[in-house]
Amino acid sequence: MILYDYCRSSAAYRVRIALNLKGLAYEQVAVNLVTGEHREESHIERNAQALVPVLEDNGVQLTQSMAISEYLDEAYPQTSQLLTGSAIERAQQRAFALAIACDIHPVNNLRVLQYLVGEMGVDAEKKMQWYHHWIHTTFKALEMKLENRAAQTDFCCGDQPSIADICLVPQVFNANRFEVDMSLYPLIAAINERCLQIDAFRKAHPDLQPGA
Amino acid sequence: MILYDYCRSSAAYRVRIALNLKGLAYEQVAVNLVTGEHREESHIERNAQALVPVLEDNGVQLTQSMAISEYLDEAYPQTSQLLTGSAIERAQQRAFALAIACDIHPVNNLRVLQYLVGEMGVDAEKKMQWYHHWIHTTFKALEMKLENRAAQTDFCCGDQPSIADICLVPQVFNANRFEVDMSLYPLIAAINERCLQIDAFRKAHPDLQPGA
């Protein structure tokens, strides 16, 4: 497998964790989002959306981090599953993940921030206010969800990492990078710390990737 | 089943189509996003994120339209499936859907537009430019994907509607509502027209919902 990724892309970070958790080997090719390599013809051929990650498996190129994670579970069911349990439990794992993958990440994505500054003329302070606002809006809701769990669990949705934790850790990394006060979210912060003890998460860290 | 939805929410529109395609009966409860009913305690108890849709099935409340759609396939496999085929085909259906559900819809969501105007002081013209920009960015890529299909198909990913079409139709509805030039996307427009011939899609239309 080849993973076209970029050290600072949190969508790519999710897929690195997913591949590591499932114990699948992969080669990495860095597509530099800062110098614009994602807009080059060679990358558009891989992904018309000009985004990372792209996972190539048996010559087929797959896009969208959540779709790739689901694919890994379906194509490689013999290794540790990212979604587990009943249909309801799986729906809860997906919903937790999608709250981050839909409601925080795309709104705070690099291209959106660049558009805010370039096309909308928003200044640096307001850009930062925007960034924090969308993290707080959803983290507040997720912290509430964790508080209301029927029983204390080690990870977002149970006692093993799931697709939810795969999304949480890169989002907390971004929050820390932009100095969001994580003391407001003690349950999220504790789960993040617990994940970072696990090799699959540790090895996926942005600082350890090609091009970092 | 009870669907907490709102006529103008395109995430709720997706779930109405999904339920209709699967032939599942449901009761609707309107949560008015314009008057702020989604921020009331009674709705926060259903969904800490204060968003619609919420689907209640056997007393369990599920959130996030994509997670709900996947749940319906897993919990009711005997009816028409929203995801079909091999792991690769299912990944392609999900990726098409997620390009809309992650990369257009959340960035153009009502609460984001309200924040742009209220907190960022963006004027009406620039707000509309923003709205159009994110639709064009992803529709351009999806139109290219459709052009590059190995074979002509009736729907986004094959000859029956899938989770991809469930996301496409509400997004085209929004594009038309805000006067995006859909003649730029003839393949998307043709699939949308084909979907609208189907009862499951027609009955889910915003104009036909309680509170419209």
Coordinates of C-alpha atoms in Angstrom, one line a residue:
Chain A
M1 CA 0.0 0.0 0.0
I2 CA 1.1 3.5 -0.7
L3 CA -0.2 6.4 1.4
Y4 CA 0.0 9.8 -0.3
D5 CA 0.0 12.1 2.8
Y6 CA 1.4 15.2 4.4
C7 CA 2.8 15.5 7.9
R8 CA 0.5 18.4 8.8
S9 CA -2.7 17.0 7.3
S10 CA -4.9 15.8 10.1
A11 CA -7.0 13.7 7.7
A12 CA -3.8 11.9 6.7
Y13 CA -2.8 11.6 10.4
R14 CA -6.1 9.7 10.9
V15 CA -5.3 7.2 8.2
R16 CA -1.7 6.6 9.5
I17 CA -3.2 5.7 12.9
A18 CA -5.8 3.5 11.3
L19 CA -3.1 1.6 9.3
N20 CA -0.9 1.3 12.3
L21 CA -3.8 0.0 14.6
K22 CA -4.5 -2.6 12.0
G23 CA -0.9 -3.5 11.7
L24 CA -0.8 -3.0 7.9
A25 CA 2.5 -2.0 6.2
Y26 CA 2.6 1.0 3.9
E27 CA 4.9 3.2 2.0
Q28 CA 4.6 7.0 2.4
V29 CA 4.8 9.6 -0.4
A30 CA 4.7 13.2 0.9
V31 CA 2.5 15.6 -1.0
N32 CA 3.5 19.1 0.2
L33 CA 0.4 21.2 0.8
V34 CA 2.4 24.2 1.6
T35 CA 4.3 24.4 -1.7
G36 CA 1.1 23.4 -3.6
E37 CA 2.1 19.9 -4.7
H38 CA -1.5 18.8 -4.2
R39 CA -2.6 21.0 -7.0
E40 CA -0.2 19.4 -9.5
E41 CA -1.5 17.3 -12.4
S42 CA 0.1 14.1 -10.9
H43 CA -1.9 14.5 -7.7
I44 CA -5.2 15.6 -9.4
E45 CA -5.0 12.3 -11.2
R46 CA -5.0 10.5 -7.9
N47 CA -7.6 12.7 -6.3
A48 CA -9.7 15.2 -8.3
Q49 CA -10.4 17.0 -5.1
A50 CA -6.7 17.8 -4.8
L51 CA -6.6 16.7 -1.1
V52 CA -4.7 14.2 0.9
P53 CA -4.8 11.5 2.0
V54 CA -5.0 9.1 -0.9
L55 CA -4.4 5.4 -0.2
E56 CA -3.4 3.1 -3.0
D57 CA -4.1 -0.5 -2.5
N58 CA -3.6 -3.1 -5.2
G59 CA -3.4 -0.3 -7.7
V60 CA -6.7 1.3 -6.7
Q61 CA -6.6 4.8 -5.3
L62 CA -9.0 5.6 -2.5
T63 CA -9.8 9.1 -1.0
Q64 CA -11.5 10.6 2.0
S65 CA -10.0 9.5 5.4
M66 CA -13.3 8.1 6.8
A67 CA -14.0 6.1 3.7
I68 CA -10.5 4.7 3.7
S69 CA -10.8 3.7 7.4
E70 CA -14.1 1.9 6.7
Y71 CA -12.4 0.3 3.7
L72 CA -9.5 -1.0 5.8
D73 CA -12.0 -2.7 8.2
E74 CA -13.9 -4.3 5.3
A75 CA -10.9 -5.4 3.3
Y76 CA -8.8 -6.5 6.2
P77 CA -11.3 -7.9 8.8
Q78 CA -8.7 -10.3 10.3
T79 CA -6.8 -7.5 12.0
S80 CA -8.0 -5.2 14.9
Q81 CA -11.3 -3.5 13.9
L82 CA -11.8 0.2 13.9
L83 CA -15.6 -0.3 14.3
T84 CA -16.9 -2.9 16.7
G85 CA -20.1 -4.2 18.4
S86 CA -23.7 -3.8 17.5
A87 CA -25.2 -1.6 14.8
I88 CA -26.0 0.9 17.5
E89 CA -22.5 0.9 19.0
R90 CA -21.0 1.2 15.5
A91 CA -23.3 4.2 14.8
Q92 CA -22.1 5.8 18.0
Q93 CA -18.5 5.3 17.1
R94 CA -19.1 6.8 13.6
A95 CA -21.1 9.7 15.0
F96 CA -18.3 10.7 17.4
A97 CA -15.8 10.5 14.5
L98 CA -18.0 12.5 12.1
A99 CA -18.6 15.3 14.7
I100 CA -14.9 16.0 14.2
A101 CA -14.5 15.0 10.6
C102 CA -17.5 17.0 9.4
D103 CA -18.1 19.7 12.0
I104 CA -14.6 20.9 13.0
H105 CA -11.9 19.8 10.6
P106 CA -13.3 21.1 7.2
V107 CA -14.3 24.5 8.7
N108 CA -10.7 24.9 10.0
N109 CA -8.9 23.4 7.1
L110 CA -5.9 25.1 5.6
R111 CA -7.7 26.0 2.4
V112 CA -10.6 27.5 4.3
L113 CA -8.3 29.6 6.5
Q114 CA -6.4 30.8 3.4
Y115 CA -9.7 31.8 1.7
L116 CA -10.8 33.7 4.9
V117 CA -7.6 35.7 4.9
G118 CA -7.0 36.1 1.1
E119 CA -10.5 36.5 -0.3
M120 CA -12.5 37.7 2.7
G121 CA -9.8 40.0 4.1
V122 CA -10.1 38.6 7.6
D123 CA -7.2 39.6 9.9
A124 CA -5.0 37.2 12.0
E125 CA -6.8 37.8 15.2
K126 CA -10.2 37.0 13.8
K127 CA -8.9 34.0 12.0
M128 CA -7.7 32.6 15.3
Q129 CA -11.0 33.4 16.9
W130 CA -12.7 31.5 14.1
Y131 CA -10.4 28.5 14.6
H132 CA -11.0 28.4 18.3
H133 CA -14.7 28.9 18.0
W134 CA -15.3 25.7 15.9
I135 CA -13.1 23.6 18.1
H136 CA -14.9 24.8 21.3
T137 CA -18.4 24.4 19.8
T138 CA -17.8 20.7 19.0
F139 CA -15.4 19.8 21.9
K140 CA -18.0 21.2 24.3
A141 CA -20.6 18.8 22.9
L142 CA -18.2 15.8 22.8
E143 CA -17.1 16.4 26.4
M144 CA -20.8 16.4 27.4
K145 CA -21.2 13.1 25.5
L146 CA -18.3 11.6 27.4
E147 CA -19.7 12.9 30.8
N148 CA -23.0 11.3 30.0
R149 CA -21.5 7.8 29.2
A150 CA -23.3 5.0 31.0
A151 CA -20.0 3.8 32.3
Q152 CA -16.4 5.2 32.4
T153 CA -14.4 3.9 29.4
D154 CA -10.7 4.2 28.5
F155 CA -11.4 5.5 25.0
C156 CA -14.1 7.6 23.2
C157 CA -16.5 4.7 22.7
G158 CA -15.4 1.8 24.8
D159 CA -12.2 0.1 26.1
Q160 CA -10.4 -0.1 22.8
P161 CA -9.5 2.6 20.3
S162 CA -12.1 3.0 17.5
I163 CA -12.6 5.2 14.5
A164 CA -13.6 7.9 17.0
D165 CA -10.2 8.0 18.7
I166 CA -8.5 8.1 15.2
C167 CA -10.3 11.4 14.6
L168 CA -9.9 12.7 18.1
V169 CA -6.1 12.6 18.5
P170 CA -5.3 14.6 15.3
Q171 CA -7.9 17.2 16.3
V172 CA -6.4 17.6 19.8
F173 CA -3.0 17.9 18.2
N174 CA -4.4 20.9 16.2
A175 CA -6.1 22.4 19.2
N176 CA -2.8 22.3 21.1
R177 CA -0.9 23.7 18.2
F178 CA -3.2 26.7 18.1
E179 CA -3.2 27.0 22.0
V180 CA -6.8 26.1 22.6
D181 CA -7.3 25.7 26.4
M182 CA -7.7 21.9 26.7
S183 CA -8.2 22.1 30.5
L184 CA -11.8 22.9 29.6
Y185 CA -12.1 19.3 28.3
P186 CA -10.6 17.0 30.9
L187 CA -12.2 13.8 29.5
I188 CA -11.1 14.5 26.0
A189 CA -7.6 15.4 27.2
A190 CA -7.4 12.1 29.2
I191 CA -8.4 10.0 26.3
N192 CA -5.9 11.8 24.1
E193 CA -3.1 11.0 26.6
R194 CA -4.2 7.4 26.8
C195 CA -4.0 7.1 23.0
L196 CA -0.6 8.7 22.9
Q197 CA 0.7 5.8 25.0
I198 CA -0.1 3.4 22.2
D199 CA 2.5 2.8 19.5
A200 CA 0.0 3.0 16.6
F201 CA -0.8 6.6 17.6
R202 CA 2.7 7.6 18.6
K203 CA 4.2 6.5 15.3
A204 CA 1.6 8.4 13.3
H205 CA 2.6 11.8 14.9
P206 CA 3.2 14.6 12.4
D207 CA 6.7 15.3 13.6
L208 CA 7.8 11.7 12.7
Q209 CA 6.6 11.8 9.1
P210 CA 8.6 12.3 5.8
G211 CA 8.9 16.0 5.0
A212 CA 8.2 17.1 8.6
Chain B
M1 CA -38.8 5.4 14.4
I2 CA -38.9 9.2 15.1
L3 CA -36.9 11.6 12.9
Y4 CA -36.1 14.9 14.5
D5 CA -35.5 17.0 11.5
Y6 CA -36.1 20.4 9.8
C7 CA -37.3 21.1 6.3
R8 CA -34.3 23.2 5.3
S9 CA -31.6 21.0 6.9
S10 CA -29.8 19.2 4.1
A11 CA -28.4 16.6 6.6
A12 CA -32.0 15.8 7.6
Y13 CA -33.0 15.7 3.9
R14 CA -30.3 12.9 3.4
V15 CA -31.8 10.8 6.1
R16 CA -35.3 11.2 4.8
I17 CA -34.2 9.9 1.4
A18 CA -32.3 7.0 3.1
L19 CA -35.4 6.0 5.1
N20 CA -37.6 6.3 2.1
L21 CA -35.2 4.3 -0.1
K22 CA -35.1 1.5 2.5
G23 CA -38.9 1.6 2.8
L24 CA -38.8 2.3 6.6
A25 CA -41.7 4.1 8.2
Y26 CA -41.0 7.1 10.5
E27 CA -42.7 9.8 12.4
Q28 CA -41.3 13.3 11.9
V29 CA -40.8 16.0 14.6
A30 CA -39.7 19.4 13.3
V31 CA -37.0 21.2 15.2
N32 CA -37.0 24.7 13.9
L33 CA -33.4 25.9 13.3
V34 CA -34.5 29.4 12.4
T35 CA -36.3 30.1 15.7
G36 CA -33.6 28.3 17.7
E37 CA -35.5 25.2 18.9
H38 CA -32.3 23.2 18.4
R39 CA -30.6 25.1 21.2
E40 CA -33.4 24.3 23.7
E41 CA -32.7 21.9 26.6
S42 CA -35.0 19.2 25.2
H43 CA -33.0 19.0 21.9
I44 CA -29.6 19.2 23.6
E45 CA -30.6 16.1 25.5
R46 CA -31.2 14.3 22.2
N47 CA -28.0 15.7 20.6
A48 CA -25.3 17.5 22.6
Q49 CA -24.2 19.1 19.3
A50 CA -27.6 20.9 18.9
L51 CA -27.9 19.8 15.3
V52 CA -30.5 17.9 13.3
P53 CA -31.1 15.2 12.3
V54 CA -31.5 12.9 15.2
L55 CA -33.1 9.4 14.6
E56 CA -34.7 7.6 17.4
D57 CA -35.0 3.9 16.9
N58 CA -36.2 1.6 19.7
G59 CA -35.6 4.4 22.2
V60 CA -32.0 5.0 21.2
Q61 CA -31.1 8.4 19.7
L62 CA -28.6 8.5 16.9
T63 CA -26.9 11.5 15.4
Q64 CA -24.9 12.5 12.3
S65 CA -26.6 11.8 8.9
M66 CA -23.8 9.6 7.5
A67 CA -23.7 7.5 10.7
I68 CA -27.5 7.1 10.6
S69 CA -27.4 6.0 7.0
E70 CA -24.8 3.4 7.7
Y71 CA -26.8 2.3 10.8
L72 CA -29.9 1.8 8.6
D73 CA -28.0 -0.5 6.3
E74 CA -26.6 -2.5 9.2
A75 CA -29.8 -2.7 11.3
Y76 CA -32.1 -3.3 8.3
P77 CA -30.1 -5.3 5.8
Q78 CA -33.2 -7.0 4.3
T79 CA -34.3 -3.8 2.6
S80 CA -32.5 -2.0 -0.4
Q81 CA -28.9 -1.2 0.6
L82 CA -27.4 2.3 0.5
L83 CA -23.9 0.8 0.2
T84 CA -23.3 -2.2 -2.2
G85 CA -20.6 -4.3 -3.9
S86 CA -17.0 -4.9 -3.0
A87 CA -15.0 -3.1 -0.3
I88 CA -13.6 -0.9 -3.0
E89 CA -16.9 0.0 -4.5
R90 CA -18.3 0.8 -1.1
A91 CA -15.3 2.9 -0.4
Q92 CA -16.0 4.8 -3.6
Q93 CA -19.6 5.4 -2.7
R94 CA -18.6 6.6 0.8
A95 CA -15.8 8.9 -0.6
F96 CA -18.3 10.5 -3.1
A97 CA -20.8 11.1 -0.2
L98 CA -18.1 12.4 2.1
A99 CA -16.8 14.9 -0.4
I100 CA -20.2 16.6 0.0
A101 CA -20.8 15.8 3.6
C102 CA -17.4 17.0 4.8
D103 CA -16.1 19.4 2.2
I104 CA -19.1 21.4 1.1
H105 CA -22.0 21.2 3.6
P106 CA -20.3 22.0 6.9
V107 CA -18.5 25.0 5.5
N108 CA -21.8 26.4 4.1
N109 CA -23.9 25.4 7.0
L110 CA -26.3 28.0 8.5
R111 CA -24.3 28.4 11.7
V112 CA -21.1 29.0 9.8
L113 CA -22.8 31.6 7.6
Q114 CA -24.3 33.3 10.7
Y115 CA -20.9 33.4 12.3
L116 CA -19.3 34.9 9.1
V117 CA -21.9 37.7 9.1
G118 CA -22.3 38.3 12.8
E119 CA -18.8 37.7 14.2
M120 CA -16.6 38.3 11.2
G121 CA -18.5 41.3 9.8
V122 CA -18.7 39.8 6.3
D123 CA -21.2 41.5 3.9
A124 CA -24.0 39.8 2.0
E125 CA -22.1 39.8 -1.3
K126 CA -18.9 38.2 0.2
K127 CA -21.1 35.6 2.0
M128 CA -22.6 34.6 -1.3
Q129 CA -19.2 34.4 -2.9
W130 CA -18.0 32.1 -0.1
Y131 CA -21.1 29.9 -0.5
H132 CA -20.6 29.5 -4.3
H133 CA -16.9 29.0 -3.9
W134 CA -17.1 25.9 -1.8
I135 CA -19.8 24.3 -4.0
H136 CA -17.8 25.0 -7.2
T137 CA -14.6 23.7 -5.6
T138 CA -16.0 20.2 -4.9
F139 CA -18.6 20.0 -7.7
K140 CA -15.8 20.6 -10.2
A141 CA -13.9 17.6 -8.7
L142 CA -17.0 15.4 -8.6
E143 CA -18.0 16.3 -12.2
M144 CA -14.4 15.3 -13.2
K145 CA -14.8 12.0 -11.2
L146 CA -18.1 11.3 -13.1
E147 CA -16.4 12.1 -16.5
N148 CA -13.7 9.6 -15.7
R149 CA -16.0 6.7 -14.8
A150 CA -15.0 3.5 -16.5
A151 CA -18.6 3.3 -17.9
Q152 CA -21.6 5.6 -18.0
T153 CA -23.9 4.9 -15.0
D154 CA -27.4 6.2 -14.0
F155 CA -26.4 7.3 -10.6
C156 CA -23.2 8.6 -8.9
C157 CA -21.7 5.2 -8.3
G158 CA -23.5 2.6 -10.4
D159 CA -27.0 1.9 -11.6
Q160 CA -28.9 2.2 -8.4
P161 CA -29.0 5.1 -5.9
S162 CA -26.4 4.8 -3.1
I163 CA -25.3 6.9 -0.1
A164 CA -23.6 9.2 -2.7
D165 CA -26.9 10.2 -4.3
I166 CA -28.4 10.7 -0.9
C167 CA -25.9 13.4 -0.3
L168 CA -25.9 14.8 -3.9
V169 CA -29.5 15.7 -4.2
P170 CA -29.8 17.9 -1.1
Q171 CA -26.6 19.6 -2.1
V172 CA -27.9 20.3 -5.6
F173 CA -31.1 21.6 -4.0
N174 CA -29.0 24.1 -2.0
A175 CA -26.9 25.1 -5.1
N176 CA -30.1 25.9 -7.0
R177 CA -31.6 27.8 -4.1
F178 CA -28.5 30.0 -4.1
E179 CA -28.4 30.3 -7.9
V180 CA -25.2 28.4 -8.6
D181 CA -24.9 27.9 -12.3
M182 CA -25.5 24.1 -12.6
S183 CA -25.0 24.1 -16.4
L184 CA -21.3 23.8 -15.5
Y185 CA -22.0 20.3 -14.1
P186 CA -24.1 18.5 -16.7
L187 CA -23.4 15.0 -15.3
I188 CA -24.2 16.0 -11.7
A189 CA -27.4 17.8 -13.0
A190 CA -28.5 14.7 -15.0
I191 CA -28.1 12.4 -12.0
N192 CA -30.0 14.8 -9.8
E193 CA -32.9 14.9 -12.3
R194 CA -32.9 11.1 -12.5
C195 CA -33.0 10.9 -8.7
L196 CA -35.9 13.3 -8.6
Q197 CA -38.0 10.9 -10.7
I198 CA -37.8 8.4 -7.8
D199 CA -40.5 8.6 -5.1
A200 CA -38.1 8.1 -2.2
F201 CA -36.3 11.3 -3.3
R202 CA -39.4 13.2 -4.3
K203 CA -41.1 12.6 -1.0
A204 CA -38.1 13.8 1.0
H205 CA -38.1 17.3 -0.7
P206 CA -37.9 20.2 1.8
D207 CA -41.2 21.8 0.6
L208 CA -43.2 18.7 1.5
Q209 CA -42.0 18.5 5.2
P210 CA -43.8 19.6 8.4
G211 CA -43.0 23.2 9.2
A212 CA -42.1 24.0 5.5

